[in-house]
């Protein structure tokens, strides 16, 4: 079993909004692959929303449409930050290569 600093932050939260973690040594296991796929979808959604925002900011957009965009961008930013945090923690927990060139 992994230690607490080696737990993977998953790209979703529990019903009460608290973070969910995965403890596994199998980075190719079902839950790891599921988390990888959801992260990929979340990052893709963020990219699409950014493109949409760029287009909307270049035109005269109704205030209600801008509010909806801001709401969606906020969710995408939250998801993207969770992905970045999770990946950063996994990078920090990898063994370092002590070889030199």
PDB file of C-alpha atoms in Angstrom:
ATOM      1  CA  UNK A   1       0.000   0.000   0.000  1.00  0.00           C
ATOM      2  CA  UNK A   2       1.154   3.552  -0.690  1.00  0.00           C
ATOM      3  CA  UNK A   3       1.836   6.132   2.004  1.00  0.00           C
ATOM      4  CA  UNK A   4      -0.487   9.120   2.341  1.00  0.00           C
ATOM      5  CA  UNK A   5       1.858  11.382   0.371  1.00  0.00           C
ATOM      6  CA  UNK A   6       1.676   8.919  -2.533  1.00  0.00           C
ATOM      7  CA  UNK A   7      -2.106   8.943  -2.849  1.00  0.00           C
ATOM      8  CA  UNK A   8      -3.396  10.122  -6.200  1.00  0.00           C
ATOM      9  CA  UNK A   9      -5.826  13.019  -6.132  1.00  0.00           C
ATOM     10  CA  UNK A  10      -8.667  11.963  -8.399  1.00  0.00           C
ATOM     11  CA  UNK A  11     -10.253  14.358 -10.912  1.00  0.00           C
ATOM     12  CA  UNK A  12     -13.624  14.279  -9.142  1.00  0.00           C
ATOM     13  CA  UNK A  13     -14.933  14.991  -5.671  1.00  0.00           C
ATOM     14  CA  UNK A  14     -17.186  13.074  -3.330  1.00  0.00           C
ATOM     15  CA  UNK A  15     -20.861  13.926  -2.829  1.00  0.00           C
ATOM     16  CA  UNK A  16     -19.986  16.508  -0.172  1.00  0.00           C
ATOM     17  CA  UNK A  17     -17.339  18.177  -2.343  1.00  0.00           C
ATOM     18  CA  UNK A  18     -14.380  16.671  -0.506  1.00  0.00           C
ATOM     19  CA  UNK A  19     -11.425  15.391  -2.557  1.00  0.00           C
ATOM     20  CA  UNK A  20     -11.199  11.718  -3.506  1.00  0.00           C
ATOM     21  CA  UNK A  21      -7.919   9.815  -3.523  1.00  0.00           C
ATOM     22  CA  UNK A  22      -6.681   6.567  -5.030  1.00  0.00           C
ATOM     23  CA  UNK A  23      -4.148   4.296  -3.378  1.00  0.00           C
ATOM     24  CA  UNK A  24      -2.634   1.846  -5.836  1.00  0.00           C
ATOM     25  CA  UNK A  25       0.723   0.699  -7.109  1.00  0.00           C
ATOM     26  CA  UNK A  26      -0.823  -0.094 -10.503  1.00  0.00           C
ATOM     27  CA  UNK A  27      -0.721   2.997 -12.712  1.00  0.00           C
ATOM     28  CA  UNK A  28      -2.370   0.929 -15.468  1.00  0.00           C
ATOM     29  CA  UNK A  29      -5.217  -0.363 -13.298  1.00  0.00           C
ATOM     30  CA  UNK A  30      -8.881   0.294 -14.015  1.00  0.00           C
ATOM     31  CA  UNK A  31      -9.258   3.261 -11.631  1.00  0.00           C
ATOM     32  CA  UNK A  32      -5.992   4.854 -12.771  1.00  0.00           C
ATOM     33  CA  UNK A  33      -7.051   4.582 -16.411  1.00  0.00           C
ATOM     34  CA  UNK A  34     -10.510   5.945 -15.568  1.00  0.00           C
ATOM     35  CA  UNK A  35      -8.945   8.927 -13.793  1.00  0.00           C
ATOM     36  CA  UNK A  36      -6.567   9.493 -16.741  1.00  0.00           C
ATOM     37  CA  UNK A  37      -9.500   9.454 -19.183  1.00  0.00           C
ATOM     38  CA  UNK A  38     -11.576  11.869 -17.093  1.00  0.00           C
ATOM     39  CA  UNK A  39      -8.586  14.214 -16.742  1.00  0.00           C
ATOM     40  CA  UNK A  40      -8.204  14.158 -20.513  1.00  0.00           C
ATOM     41  CA  UNK A  41     -11.897  15.001 -20.985  1.00  0.00           C
ATOM     42  CA  UNK A  42     -11.675  17.821 -18.442  1.00  0.00           C
ATOM     43  CA  UNK A  43      -8.643  19.351 -20.152  1.00  0.00           C
ATOM     44  CA  UNK A  44     -10.361  19.035 -23.539  1.00  0.00           C
ATOM     45  CA  UNK A  45     -13.440  20.799 -22.199  1.00  0.00           C
ATOM     46  CA  UNK A  46     -11.260  23.604 -20.823  1.00  0.00           C
ATOM     47  CA  UNK A  47      -9.613  24.016 -24.223  1.00  0.00           C
ATOM     48  CA  UNK A  48     -12.982  24.203 -25.972  1.00  0.00           C
ATOM     49  CA  UNK A  49     -14.279  26.749 -23.456  1.00  0.00           C
ATOM     50  CA  UNK A  50     -11.182  28.895 -23.882  1.00  0.00           C
ATOM     51  CA  UNK A  51     -11.711  28.928 -27.648  1.00  0.00           C
ATOM     52  CA  UNK A  52     -15.373  29.822 -27.100  1.00  0.00           C
ATOM     53  CA  UNK A  53     -14.402  32.625 -24.704  1.00  0.00           C
ATOM     54  CA  UNK A  54     -11.949  34.100 -27.203  1.00  0.00           C
ATOM     55  CA  UNK A  55     -14.663  34.115 -29.869  1.00  0.00           C
ATOM     56  CA  UNK A  56     -17.298  35.589 -27.530  1.00  0.00           C
ATOM     57  CA  UNK A  57     -14.994  38.350 -26.317  1.00  0.00           C
ATOM     58  CA  UNK A  58     -14.380  39.385 -29.924  1.00  0.00           C
ATOM     59  CA  UNK A  59     -18.103  39.914 -30.538  1.00  0.00           C
ATOM     60  CA  UNK A  60     -20.996  41.727 -28.911  1.00  0.00           C
ATOM     61  CA  UNK A  61     -22.274  39.012 -26.564  1.00  0.00           C
ATOM     62  CA  UNK A  62     -25.384  39.156 -24.405  1.00  0.00           C
ATOM     63  CA  UNK A  63     -24.751  39.483 -20.646  1.00  0.00           C
ATOM     64  CA  UNK A  64     -26.597  36.227 -19.895  1.00  0.00           C
ATOM     65  CA  UNK A  65     -24.350  34.383 -22.348  1.00  0.00           C
ATOM     66  CA  UNK A  66     -21.265  35.902 -20.727  1.00  0.00           C
ATOM     67  CA  UNK A  67     -22.464  34.846 -17.254  1.00  0.00           C
ATOM     68  CA  UNK A  68     -22.960  31.281 -18.482  1.00  0.00           C
ATOM     69  CA  UNK A  69     -19.514  31.319 -20.055  1.00  0.00           C
ATOM     70  CA  UNK A  70     -17.983  32.623 -16.809  1.00  0.00           C
ATOM     71  CA  UNK A  71     -19.730  29.861 -14.848  1.00  0.00           C
ATOM     72  CA  UNK A  72     -18.476  27.192 -17.256  1.00  0.00           C
ATOM     73  CA  UNK A  73     -14.947  28.635 -17.300  1.00  0.00           C
ATOM     74  CA  UNK A  74     -14.905  28.651 -13.497  1.00  0.00           C
ATOM     75  CA  UNK A  75     -15.763  24.945 -13.412  1.00  0.00           C
ATOM     76  CA  UNK A  76     -13.182  24.171 -16.074  1.00  0.00           C
ATOM     77  CA  UNK A  77     -10.516  26.119 -14.190  1.00  0.00           C
ATOM     78  CA  UNK A  78     -11.364  24.229 -10.979  1.00  0.00           C
ATOM     79  CA  UNK A  79     -11.025  20.904 -12.819  1.00  0.00           C
ATOM     80  CA  UNK A  80      -7.801  21.959 -14.540  1.00  0.00           C
ATOM     81  CA  UNK A  81      -6.244  23.031 -11.236  1.00  0.00           C
ATOM     82  CA  UNK A  82      -7.203  19.669  -9.694  1.00  0.00           C
ATOM     83  CA  UNK A  83      -5.543  17.857 -12.617  1.00  0.00           C
ATOM     84  CA  UNK A  84      -2.410  20.004 -12.303  1.00  0.00           C
ATOM     85  CA  UNK A  85      -2.254  19.447  -8.538  1.00  0.00           C
ATOM     86  CA  UNK A  86      -2.670  15.699  -8.944  1.00  0.00           C
ATOM     87  CA  UNK A  87      -0.016  15.473 -11.635  1.00  0.00           C
ATOM     88  CA  UNK A  88       2.344  17.684  -9.668  1.00  0.00           C
ATOM     89  CA  UNK A  89       2.032  15.465  -6.604  1.00  0.00           C
ATOM     90  CA  UNK A  90       2.745  12.392  -8.700  1.00  0.00           C
ATOM     91  CA  UNK A  91       5.848  14.039 -10.169  1.00  0.00           C
ATOM     92  CA  UNK A  92       7.068  14.940  -6.675  1.00  0.00           C
ATOM     93  CA  UNK A  93       6.686  11.359  -5.456  1.00  0.00           C
ATOM     94  CA  UNK A  94       8.638   9.754  -8.320  1.00  0.00           C
ATOM     95  CA  UNK A  95      12.118   8.502  -7.516  1.00  0.00           C
ATOM     96  CA  UNK A  96      14.759  10.905  -8.745  1.00  0.00           C
ATOM     97  CA  UNK A  97      17.422   9.819 -11.193  1.00  0.00           C
ATOM     98  CA  UNK A  98      20.745  10.494  -9.569  1.00  0.00           C
ATOM     99  CA  UNK A  99      22.820   9.881 -12.698  1.00  0.00           C
ATOM    100  CA  UNK A 100      24.832  12.684 -14.232  1.00  0.00           C
ATOM    101  CA  UNK A 101      25.782  13.520 -17.800  1.00  0.00           C
TER     102      UNK A 101
END
